[in-house]
mmCIF file of C-alpha atoms and ligand atoms in Angstrom:
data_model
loop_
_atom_site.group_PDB
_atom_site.id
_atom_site.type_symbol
_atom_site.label_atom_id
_atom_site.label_comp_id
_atom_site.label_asym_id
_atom_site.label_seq_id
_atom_site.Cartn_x
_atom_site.Cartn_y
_atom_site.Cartn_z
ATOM 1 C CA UNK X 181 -17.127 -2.050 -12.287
ATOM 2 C CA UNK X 182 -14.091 -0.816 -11.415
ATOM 3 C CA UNK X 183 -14.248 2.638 -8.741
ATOM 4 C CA UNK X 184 -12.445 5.749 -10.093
ATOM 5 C CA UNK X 185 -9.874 6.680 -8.378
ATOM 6 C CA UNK X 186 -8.157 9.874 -10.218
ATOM 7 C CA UNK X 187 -9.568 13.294 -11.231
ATOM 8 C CA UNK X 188 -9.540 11.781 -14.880
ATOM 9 C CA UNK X 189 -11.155 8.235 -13.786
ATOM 10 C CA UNK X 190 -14.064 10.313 -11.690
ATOM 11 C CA UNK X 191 -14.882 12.939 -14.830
ATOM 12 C CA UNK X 192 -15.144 9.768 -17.382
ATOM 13 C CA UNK X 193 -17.135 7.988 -15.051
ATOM 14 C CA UNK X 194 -19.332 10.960 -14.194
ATOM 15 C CA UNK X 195 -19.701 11.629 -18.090
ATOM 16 C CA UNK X 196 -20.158 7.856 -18.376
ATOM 17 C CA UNK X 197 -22.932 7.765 -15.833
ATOM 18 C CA UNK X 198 -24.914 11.045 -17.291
ATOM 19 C CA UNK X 199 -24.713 8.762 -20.849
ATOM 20 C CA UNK X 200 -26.623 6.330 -18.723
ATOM 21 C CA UNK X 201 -29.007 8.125 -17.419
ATOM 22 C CA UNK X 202 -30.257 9.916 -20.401
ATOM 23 C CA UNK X 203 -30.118 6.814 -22.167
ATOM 24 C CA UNK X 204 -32.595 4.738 -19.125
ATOM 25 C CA UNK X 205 -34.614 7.935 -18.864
ATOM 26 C CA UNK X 206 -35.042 7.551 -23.091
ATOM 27 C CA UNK X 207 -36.035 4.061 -22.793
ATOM 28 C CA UNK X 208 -38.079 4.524 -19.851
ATOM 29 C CA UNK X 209 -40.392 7.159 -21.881
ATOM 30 C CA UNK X 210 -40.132 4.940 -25.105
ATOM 31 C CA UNK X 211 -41.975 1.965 -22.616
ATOM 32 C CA UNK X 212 -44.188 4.187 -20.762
ATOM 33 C CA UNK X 213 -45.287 5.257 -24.482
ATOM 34 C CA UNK X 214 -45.116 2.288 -26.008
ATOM 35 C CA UNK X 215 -47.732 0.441 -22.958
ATOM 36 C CA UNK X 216 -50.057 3.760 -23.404
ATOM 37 C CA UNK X 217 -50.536 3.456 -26.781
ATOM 38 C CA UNK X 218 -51.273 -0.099 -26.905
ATOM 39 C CA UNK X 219 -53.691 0.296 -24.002
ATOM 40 C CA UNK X 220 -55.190 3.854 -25.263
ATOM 41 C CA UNK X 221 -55.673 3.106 -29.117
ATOM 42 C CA UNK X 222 -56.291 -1.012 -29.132
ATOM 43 C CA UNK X 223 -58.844 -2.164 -30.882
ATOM 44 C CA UNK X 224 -61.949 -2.061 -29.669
ATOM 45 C CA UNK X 225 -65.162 -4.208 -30.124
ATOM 46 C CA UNK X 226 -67.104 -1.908 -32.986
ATOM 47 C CA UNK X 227 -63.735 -0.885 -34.793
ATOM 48 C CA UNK X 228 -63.509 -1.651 -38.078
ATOM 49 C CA UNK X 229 -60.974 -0.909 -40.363
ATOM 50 C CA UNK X 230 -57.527 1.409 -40.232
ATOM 51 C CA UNK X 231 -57.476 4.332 -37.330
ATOM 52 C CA UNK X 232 -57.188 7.537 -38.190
ATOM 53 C CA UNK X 233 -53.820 8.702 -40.173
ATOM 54 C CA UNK X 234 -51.920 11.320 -39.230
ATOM 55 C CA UNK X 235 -49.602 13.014 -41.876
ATOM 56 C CA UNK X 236 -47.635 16.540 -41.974
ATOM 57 C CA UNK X 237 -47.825 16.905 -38.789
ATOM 58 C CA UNK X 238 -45.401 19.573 -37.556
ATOM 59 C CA UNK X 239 -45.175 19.384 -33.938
ATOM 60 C CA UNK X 240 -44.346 15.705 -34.052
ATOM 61 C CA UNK X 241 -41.800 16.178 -36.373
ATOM 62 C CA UNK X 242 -40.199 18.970 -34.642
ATOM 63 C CA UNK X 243 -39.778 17.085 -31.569
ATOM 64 C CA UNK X 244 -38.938 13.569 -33.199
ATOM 65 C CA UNK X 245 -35.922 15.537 -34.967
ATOM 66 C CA UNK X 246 -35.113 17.857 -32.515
ATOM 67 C CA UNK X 247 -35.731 15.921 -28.678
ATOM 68 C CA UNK X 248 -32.570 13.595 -30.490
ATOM 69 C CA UNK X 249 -31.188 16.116 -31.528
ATOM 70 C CA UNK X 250 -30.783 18.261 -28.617
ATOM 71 C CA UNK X 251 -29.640 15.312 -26.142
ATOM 72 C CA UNK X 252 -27.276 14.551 -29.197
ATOM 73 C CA UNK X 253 -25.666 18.454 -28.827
ATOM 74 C CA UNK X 254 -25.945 17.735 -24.858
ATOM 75 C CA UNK X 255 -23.876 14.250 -24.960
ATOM 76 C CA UNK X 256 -21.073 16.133 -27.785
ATOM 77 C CA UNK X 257 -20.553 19.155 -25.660
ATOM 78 C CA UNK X 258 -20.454 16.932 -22.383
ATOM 79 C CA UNK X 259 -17.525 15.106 -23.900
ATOM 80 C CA UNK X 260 -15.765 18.006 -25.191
ATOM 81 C CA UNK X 261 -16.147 19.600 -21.334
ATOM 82 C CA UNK X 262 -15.145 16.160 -20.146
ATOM 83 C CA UNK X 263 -12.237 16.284 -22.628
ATOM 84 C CA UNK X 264 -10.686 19.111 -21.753
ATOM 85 C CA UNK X 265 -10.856 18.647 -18.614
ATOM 86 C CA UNK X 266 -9.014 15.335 -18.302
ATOM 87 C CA UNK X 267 -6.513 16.460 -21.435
ATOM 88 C CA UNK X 268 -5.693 19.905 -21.727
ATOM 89 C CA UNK X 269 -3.394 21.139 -24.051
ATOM 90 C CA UNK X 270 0.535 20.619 -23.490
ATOM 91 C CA UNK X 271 2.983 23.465 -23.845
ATOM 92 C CA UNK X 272 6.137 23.128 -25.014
ATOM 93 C CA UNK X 273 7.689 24.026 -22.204
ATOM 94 C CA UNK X 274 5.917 21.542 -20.187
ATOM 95 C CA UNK X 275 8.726 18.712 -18.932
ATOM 96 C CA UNK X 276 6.423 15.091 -18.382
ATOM 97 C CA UNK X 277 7.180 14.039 -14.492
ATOM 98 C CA UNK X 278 7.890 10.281 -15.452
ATOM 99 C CA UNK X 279 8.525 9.100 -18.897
ATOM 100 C CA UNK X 280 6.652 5.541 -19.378
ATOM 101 C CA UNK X 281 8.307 3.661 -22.427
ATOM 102 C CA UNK X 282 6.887 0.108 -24.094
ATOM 103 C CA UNK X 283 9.172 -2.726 -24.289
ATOM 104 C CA UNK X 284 8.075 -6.138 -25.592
ATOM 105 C CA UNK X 285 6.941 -7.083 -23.146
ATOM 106 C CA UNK X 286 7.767 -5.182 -19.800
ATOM 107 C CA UNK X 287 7.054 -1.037 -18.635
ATOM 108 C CA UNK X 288 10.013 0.817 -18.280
ATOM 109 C CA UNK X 289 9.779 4.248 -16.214
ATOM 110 C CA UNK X 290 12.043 6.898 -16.182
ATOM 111 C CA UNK X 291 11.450 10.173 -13.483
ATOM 112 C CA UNK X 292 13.609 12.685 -15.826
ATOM 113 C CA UNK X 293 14.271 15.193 -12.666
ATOM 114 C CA UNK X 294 15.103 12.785 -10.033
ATOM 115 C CA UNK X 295 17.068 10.719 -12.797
ATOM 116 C CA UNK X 296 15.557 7.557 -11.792
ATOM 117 C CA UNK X 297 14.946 4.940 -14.166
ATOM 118 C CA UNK X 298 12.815 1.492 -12.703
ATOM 119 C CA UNK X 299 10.615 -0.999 -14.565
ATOM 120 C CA UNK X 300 7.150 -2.451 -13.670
ATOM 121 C CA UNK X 301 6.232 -0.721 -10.931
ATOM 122 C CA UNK X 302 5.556 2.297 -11.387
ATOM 123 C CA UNK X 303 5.254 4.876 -8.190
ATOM 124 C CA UNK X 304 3.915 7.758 -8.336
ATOM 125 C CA UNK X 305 2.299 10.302 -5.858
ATOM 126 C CA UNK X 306 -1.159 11.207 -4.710
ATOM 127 C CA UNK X 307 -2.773 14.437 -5.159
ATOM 128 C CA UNK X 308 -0.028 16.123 -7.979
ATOM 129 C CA UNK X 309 -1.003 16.317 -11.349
ATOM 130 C CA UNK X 310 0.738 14.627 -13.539
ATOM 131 C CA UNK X 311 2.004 14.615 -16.761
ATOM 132 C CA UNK X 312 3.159 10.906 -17.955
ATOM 133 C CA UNK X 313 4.860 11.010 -21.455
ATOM 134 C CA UNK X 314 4.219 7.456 -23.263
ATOM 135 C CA UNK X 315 6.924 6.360 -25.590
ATOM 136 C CA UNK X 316 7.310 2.854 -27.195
ATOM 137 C CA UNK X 317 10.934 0.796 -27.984
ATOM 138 C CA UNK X 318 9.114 -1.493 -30.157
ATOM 139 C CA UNK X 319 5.694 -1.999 -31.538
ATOM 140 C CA UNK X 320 2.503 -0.233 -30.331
ATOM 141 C CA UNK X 321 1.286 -0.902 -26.531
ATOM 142 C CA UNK X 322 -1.465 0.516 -25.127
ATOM 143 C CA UNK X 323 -1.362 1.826 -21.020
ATOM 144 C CA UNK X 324 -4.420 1.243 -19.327
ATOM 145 C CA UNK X 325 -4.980 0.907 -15.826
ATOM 146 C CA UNK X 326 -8.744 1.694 -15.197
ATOM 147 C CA UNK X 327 -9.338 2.978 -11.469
ATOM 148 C CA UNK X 328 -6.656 5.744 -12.893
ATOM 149 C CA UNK X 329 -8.608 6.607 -15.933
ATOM 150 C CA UNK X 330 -8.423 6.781 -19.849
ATOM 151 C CA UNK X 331 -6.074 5.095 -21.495
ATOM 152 C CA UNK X 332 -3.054 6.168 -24.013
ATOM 153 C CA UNK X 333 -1.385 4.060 -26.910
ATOM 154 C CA UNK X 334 2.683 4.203 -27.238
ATOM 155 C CA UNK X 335 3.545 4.242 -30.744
ATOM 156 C CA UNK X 336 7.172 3.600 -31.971
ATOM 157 C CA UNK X 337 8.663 6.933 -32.925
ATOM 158 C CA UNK X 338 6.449 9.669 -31.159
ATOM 159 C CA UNK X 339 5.512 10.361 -27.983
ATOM 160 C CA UNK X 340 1.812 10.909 -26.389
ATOM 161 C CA UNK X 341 0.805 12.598 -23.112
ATOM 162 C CA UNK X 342 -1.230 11.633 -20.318
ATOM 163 C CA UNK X 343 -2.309 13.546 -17.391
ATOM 164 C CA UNK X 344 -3.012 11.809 -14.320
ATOM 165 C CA UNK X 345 -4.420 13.119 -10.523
ATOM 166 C CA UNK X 346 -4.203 10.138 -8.689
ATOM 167 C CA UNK X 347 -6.871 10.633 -5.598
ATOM 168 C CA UNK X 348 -5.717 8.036 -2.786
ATOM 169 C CA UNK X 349 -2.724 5.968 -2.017
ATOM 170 C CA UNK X 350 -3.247 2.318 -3.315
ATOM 171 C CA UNK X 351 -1.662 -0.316 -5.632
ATOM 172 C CA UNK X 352 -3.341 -0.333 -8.937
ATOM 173 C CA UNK X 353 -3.390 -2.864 -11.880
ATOM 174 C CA UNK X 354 -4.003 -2.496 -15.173
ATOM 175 C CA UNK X 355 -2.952 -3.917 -18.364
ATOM 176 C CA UNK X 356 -1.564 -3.453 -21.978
ATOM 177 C CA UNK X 357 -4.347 -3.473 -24.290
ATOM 178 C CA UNK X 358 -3.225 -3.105 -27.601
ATOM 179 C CA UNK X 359 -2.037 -6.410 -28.979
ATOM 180 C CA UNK X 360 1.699 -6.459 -28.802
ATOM 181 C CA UNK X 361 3.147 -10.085 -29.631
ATOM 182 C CA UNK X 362 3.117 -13.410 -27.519
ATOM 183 C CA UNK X 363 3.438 -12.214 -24.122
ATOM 184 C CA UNK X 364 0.718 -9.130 -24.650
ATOM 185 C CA UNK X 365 -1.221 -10.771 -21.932
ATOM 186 C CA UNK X 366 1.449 -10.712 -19.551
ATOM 187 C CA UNK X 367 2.109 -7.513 -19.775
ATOM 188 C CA UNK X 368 0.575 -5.784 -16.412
ATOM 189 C CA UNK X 369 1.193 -2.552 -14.997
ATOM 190 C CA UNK X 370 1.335 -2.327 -11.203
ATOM 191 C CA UNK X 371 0.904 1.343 -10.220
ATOM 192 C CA UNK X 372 1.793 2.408 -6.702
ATOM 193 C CA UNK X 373 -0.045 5.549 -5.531
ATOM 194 C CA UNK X 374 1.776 6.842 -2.210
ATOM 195 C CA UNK X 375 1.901 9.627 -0.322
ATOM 196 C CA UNK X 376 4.268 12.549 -1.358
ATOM 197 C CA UNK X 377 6.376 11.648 1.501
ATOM 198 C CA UNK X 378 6.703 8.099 1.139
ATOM 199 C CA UNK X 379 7.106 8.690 -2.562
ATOM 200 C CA UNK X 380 9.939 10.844 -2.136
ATOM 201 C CA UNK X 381 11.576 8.171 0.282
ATOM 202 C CA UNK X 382 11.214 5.375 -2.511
ATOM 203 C CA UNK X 383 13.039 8.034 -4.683
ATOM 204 C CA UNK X 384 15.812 9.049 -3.072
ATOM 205 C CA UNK X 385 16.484 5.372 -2.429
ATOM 206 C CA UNK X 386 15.954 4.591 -6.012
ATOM 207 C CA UNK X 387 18.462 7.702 -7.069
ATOM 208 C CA UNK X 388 20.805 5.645 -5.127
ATOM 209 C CA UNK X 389 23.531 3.670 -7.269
ATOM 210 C CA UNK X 390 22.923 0.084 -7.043
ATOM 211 C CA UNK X 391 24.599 -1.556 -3.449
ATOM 212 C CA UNK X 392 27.903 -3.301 -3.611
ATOM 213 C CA UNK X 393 27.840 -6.761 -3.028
ATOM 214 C CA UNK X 394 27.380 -7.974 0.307
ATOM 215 C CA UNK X 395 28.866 -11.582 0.723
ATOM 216 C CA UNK X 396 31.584 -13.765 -1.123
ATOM 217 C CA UNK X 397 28.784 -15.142 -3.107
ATOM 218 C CA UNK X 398 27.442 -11.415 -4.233
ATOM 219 C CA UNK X 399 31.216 -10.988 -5.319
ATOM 220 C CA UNK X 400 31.301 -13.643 -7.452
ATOM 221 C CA UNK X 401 27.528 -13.393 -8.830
ATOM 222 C CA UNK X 402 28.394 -9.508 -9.647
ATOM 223 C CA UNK X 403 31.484 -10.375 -11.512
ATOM 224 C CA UNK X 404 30.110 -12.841 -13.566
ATOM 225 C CA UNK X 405 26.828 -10.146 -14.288
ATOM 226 C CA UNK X 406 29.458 -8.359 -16.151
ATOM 227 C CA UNK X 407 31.498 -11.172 -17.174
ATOM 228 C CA UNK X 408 28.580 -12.722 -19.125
ATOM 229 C CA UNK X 409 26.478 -10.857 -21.510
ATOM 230 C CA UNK X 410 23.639 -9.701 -18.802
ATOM 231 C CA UNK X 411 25.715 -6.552 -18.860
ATOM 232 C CA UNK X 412 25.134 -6.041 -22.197
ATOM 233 C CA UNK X 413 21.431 -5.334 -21.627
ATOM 234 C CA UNK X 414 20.900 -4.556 -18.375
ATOM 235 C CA UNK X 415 22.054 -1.321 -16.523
ATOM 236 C CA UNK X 416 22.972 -1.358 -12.940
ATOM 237 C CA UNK X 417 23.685 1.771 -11.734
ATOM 238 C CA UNK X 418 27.091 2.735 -10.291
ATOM 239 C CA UNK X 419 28.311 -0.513 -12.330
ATOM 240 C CA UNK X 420 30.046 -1.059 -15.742
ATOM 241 C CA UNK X 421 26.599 -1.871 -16.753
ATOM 242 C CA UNK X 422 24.931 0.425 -18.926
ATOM 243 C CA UNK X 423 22.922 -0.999 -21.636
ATOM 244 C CA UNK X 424 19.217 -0.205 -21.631
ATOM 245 C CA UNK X 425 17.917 -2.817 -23.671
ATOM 246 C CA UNK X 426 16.291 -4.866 -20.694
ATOM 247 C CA UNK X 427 15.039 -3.736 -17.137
ATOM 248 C CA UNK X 428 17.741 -1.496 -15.317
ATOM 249 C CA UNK X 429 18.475 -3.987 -12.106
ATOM 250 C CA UNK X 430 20.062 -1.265 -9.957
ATOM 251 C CA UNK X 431 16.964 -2.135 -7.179
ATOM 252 C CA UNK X 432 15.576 -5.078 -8.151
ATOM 253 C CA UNK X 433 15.472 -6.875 -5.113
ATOM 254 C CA UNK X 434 13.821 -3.689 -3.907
ATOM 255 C CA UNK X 435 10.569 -4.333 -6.342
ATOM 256 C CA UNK X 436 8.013 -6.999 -5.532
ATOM 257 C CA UNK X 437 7.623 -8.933 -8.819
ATOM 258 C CA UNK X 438 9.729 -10.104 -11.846
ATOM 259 C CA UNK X 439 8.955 -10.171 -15.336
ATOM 260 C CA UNK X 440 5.688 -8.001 -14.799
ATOM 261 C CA UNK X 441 3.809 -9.579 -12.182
ATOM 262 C CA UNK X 442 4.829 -13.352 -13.227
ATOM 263 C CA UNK X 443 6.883 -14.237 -10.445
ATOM 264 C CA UNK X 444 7.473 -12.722 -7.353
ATOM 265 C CA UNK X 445 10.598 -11.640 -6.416
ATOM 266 C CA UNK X 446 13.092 -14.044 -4.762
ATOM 267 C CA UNK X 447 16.603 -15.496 -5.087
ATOM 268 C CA UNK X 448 14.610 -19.211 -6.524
ATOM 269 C CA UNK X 449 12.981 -17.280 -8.721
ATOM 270 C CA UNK X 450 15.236 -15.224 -10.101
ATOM 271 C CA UNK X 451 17.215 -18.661 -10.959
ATOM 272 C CA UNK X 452 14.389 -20.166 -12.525
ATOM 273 C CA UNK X 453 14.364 -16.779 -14.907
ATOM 274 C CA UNK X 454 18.013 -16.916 -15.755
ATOM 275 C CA UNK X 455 18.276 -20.616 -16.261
ATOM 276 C CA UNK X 456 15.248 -20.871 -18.551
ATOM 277 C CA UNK X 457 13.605 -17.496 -19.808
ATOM 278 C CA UNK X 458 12.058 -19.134 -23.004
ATOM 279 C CA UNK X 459 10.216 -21.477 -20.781
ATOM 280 C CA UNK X 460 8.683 -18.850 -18.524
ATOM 281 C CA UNK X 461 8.057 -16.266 -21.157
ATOM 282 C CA UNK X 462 7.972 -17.744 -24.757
ATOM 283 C CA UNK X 463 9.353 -14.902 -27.002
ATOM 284 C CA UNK X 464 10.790 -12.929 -24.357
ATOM 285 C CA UNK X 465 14.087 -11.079 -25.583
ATOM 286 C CA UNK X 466 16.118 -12.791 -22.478
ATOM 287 C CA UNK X 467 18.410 -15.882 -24.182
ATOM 288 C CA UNK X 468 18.564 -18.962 -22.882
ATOM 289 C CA UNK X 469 22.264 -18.745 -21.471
ATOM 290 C CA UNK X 470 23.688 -22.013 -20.722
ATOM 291 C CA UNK X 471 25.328 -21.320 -17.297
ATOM 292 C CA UNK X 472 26.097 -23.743 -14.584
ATOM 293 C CA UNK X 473 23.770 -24.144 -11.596
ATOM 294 C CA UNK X 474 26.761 -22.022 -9.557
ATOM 295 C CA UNK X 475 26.911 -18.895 -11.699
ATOM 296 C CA UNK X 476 23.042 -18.572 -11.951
ATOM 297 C CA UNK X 477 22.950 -19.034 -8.281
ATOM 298 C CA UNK X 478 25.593 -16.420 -7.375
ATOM 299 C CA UNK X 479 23.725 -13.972 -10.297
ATOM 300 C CA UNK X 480 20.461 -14.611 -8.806
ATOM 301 C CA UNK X 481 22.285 -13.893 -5.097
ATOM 302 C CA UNK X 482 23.705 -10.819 -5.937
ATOM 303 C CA UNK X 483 20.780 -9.694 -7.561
ATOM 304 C CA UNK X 484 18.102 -10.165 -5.390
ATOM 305 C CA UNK X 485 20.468 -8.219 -3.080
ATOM 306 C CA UNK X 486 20.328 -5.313 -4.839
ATOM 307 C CA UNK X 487 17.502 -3.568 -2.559
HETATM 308 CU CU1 LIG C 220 2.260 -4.348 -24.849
HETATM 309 CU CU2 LIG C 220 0.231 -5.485 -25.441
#
C-alpha cells in the first residue's frame, strides 16, 4: 500500500486504519465467541434433546442492537471529522493556487498568480496548503494520485476543489480514473513536490516567454511551427502562437516526458510524435500531418530547445 504523504493522504489513512481495527477487533471477539461456545455448550455424553431456549431476553438485545450501533455512530462521525478536515468549506473569495483542467487525454495546469500555464507535470510546493481547482475541456476525468490523498472528478462545465498539504519533496504518480476514451490508461499525472525555493525557481523560469531559437535549424523549425497548423493549437509563449487547444510548448524541452509519461523527452522522440501521432496514441487529437523528414526534424529541433 501506497505511504501517505499529504495532510489529506495521512487523515484518510488514519481514518482508514481505525476502520480496520474496529473491524479485526469485531471479528476477533466474533471467533473468540464463536470457539467458546462450541467448546462451552457441545454436546455432551447424557444430553438429549434441544438446550435450553432463550427468548425476550433484554440485555442481549440491547447490546446486539446497540454494540453495532454505537461503532456505527463512531465510524459516521469519524468520517465527518475526517471530512472536514481534509475539505473544508471554500469561500468565495478564495482564488485556487493552480487550476488543473482535463483534456482528452493530457493534464493541463495553470498557476493563475504567477500566470504560468504547463502540462503534465505538475509542480507544486511542500508544506502550503493548497487549493487545486479541477476543471474539464472535455468529458469527465477523474485526478487521483494516491500518496497525495483523495481523489476529485473534473466534470465538463463546473469546477470542483481540492485541497492538498503536500508533506515532503518527491515525484508522485497517479492516474486518471474515471474512464475517459481510448487513451484513459495513458493518462498519468506526474506530481513534483519541491521545496518552496526550488519551486519558485521552476516558476520564474516557467513565467519566462518561450527562448528564441538558437541555431539555423531552430530558425527554420520555429517558422514552420507557425507556418503549419501546430500554431493553431499549441501556445508558445512570447510567439504568434496562442491557441490552447493542445499542451502550451513554451518549456517543453524543460519537462521530462511527452504525451503524459509515454515518451521521454528528446529531439527523436519528439519526431516520432509529429510524424505519426495516431500510431503512438490512437485517438489522440494530434493529426497525422504529412511533413517531410526536414520540417519534422527542424520542429522537433526547435522544440526540444525550448528549455
Ligand atoms: Cu481522463 Cu480517464
Amino acid at each position: 500500500m501506497n505511504r501517505p504523504f499529504s495532510f489529506q493522504a495521512e487523515r484518510i489513512s488514519r481514518l482508514f486504519h481505525s476502520f480496520n481495527v474496529a473491524a479485526a477487533a469485531m471479528l476477533g471477539l466474533v471467533i473468540l465467541l464463536v470457539v467458546y461456545i462450541s467448546i462451552r455448550y457441545r454436546r455432551r455424553g447424557n444430553d438429549s434433546g434441544e438446550g435450553a431456549q432463550v427468548t425476550g431476553n433484554n440485555l442481549l438485545e440491547a447490546l446486539m442492537i446497540g454494540l453495532p450501533a454505537i461503532l456505527l455512530a463512531g465510524f459516521f462521525f469519524a468520517s465527518l471529522a475526517a471530512q472536514r478536515a481534509i475539505a473544508p468549506p471554500i469561500g468565495p473569495d478564495l482564488k485556487p493556487d493552480v487550476i488543473i483542467t482535463g483534456h482528452q487525454w493530457w493534464w493541463e495546469a495553470d498557476y493563475p498568480q504567477a500566470k504560468v500555464i504547463t502540462a503534465n507535470e505538475v509542480h507544486l510546493p511542500v508544506g502550503r496548503r493548497l487549493l487545486m481547482e479541477m476543471r474539464s475541456a472535455d468529458v469527465i476525468h477523474d485526478w487521483w494520485v494516491p500518496e497525495l490523498g483523495n481523489k476529485t472528478d473534473l466534470v465538463p462545465g463546473t469546477s470542483n476543489y481540492l485541497w492538498l498539504t503536500i508533506n515532503k519533496p518527491g515525484l508522485y504518480i497517479g492516474a486518471c480514473s474515471e474512464f475517459c476514451g481510448a487513451q484513459h490508461a495513458w493518462m498519468r499525472i506526474k506530481v513534483v513536490g519541491e521545496n518552496e525555493k526550488a519551486f519558485n525557481g521552476w516558476l520564474a523560469a516557467n513565467a519566462r516567454t518561450a527562448l528564441p531559437p538558437a541555431d539555423s535549424l531552430a530558425v527554420r523549425g520555429a517558422a514552420l511551427f507557425q507556418a503549419k497548423t501546430c500554431a493553431s493549437c499549441h501556445r508558445i509563449g512570447g510567439t504568434p502562437a496562442v491557441a490552447k487547444v493542445g499542451p502550451d510548448l513554451t518549456h517543453v524541452g524543460s519537462r521530462n516526458y511527452l504525451l503524459t509519461g509515454m515518451l521521454s523527452t528528446s529531439e527523436a522522440n519528439l519526431m516520432a510524435w509529429i510524424s505519426h501521432p495516431q500510431q503512438i496514441k490512437p485517438g489522440a487529437w494530434m493529426p497525422d500531418f504529412i511533413l517531410s523528414r526536414d520540417s519534422v526534424k527542424a520542429i522537433a529541433h526547435y522544440l526540444e530547445s525550448l528549455k
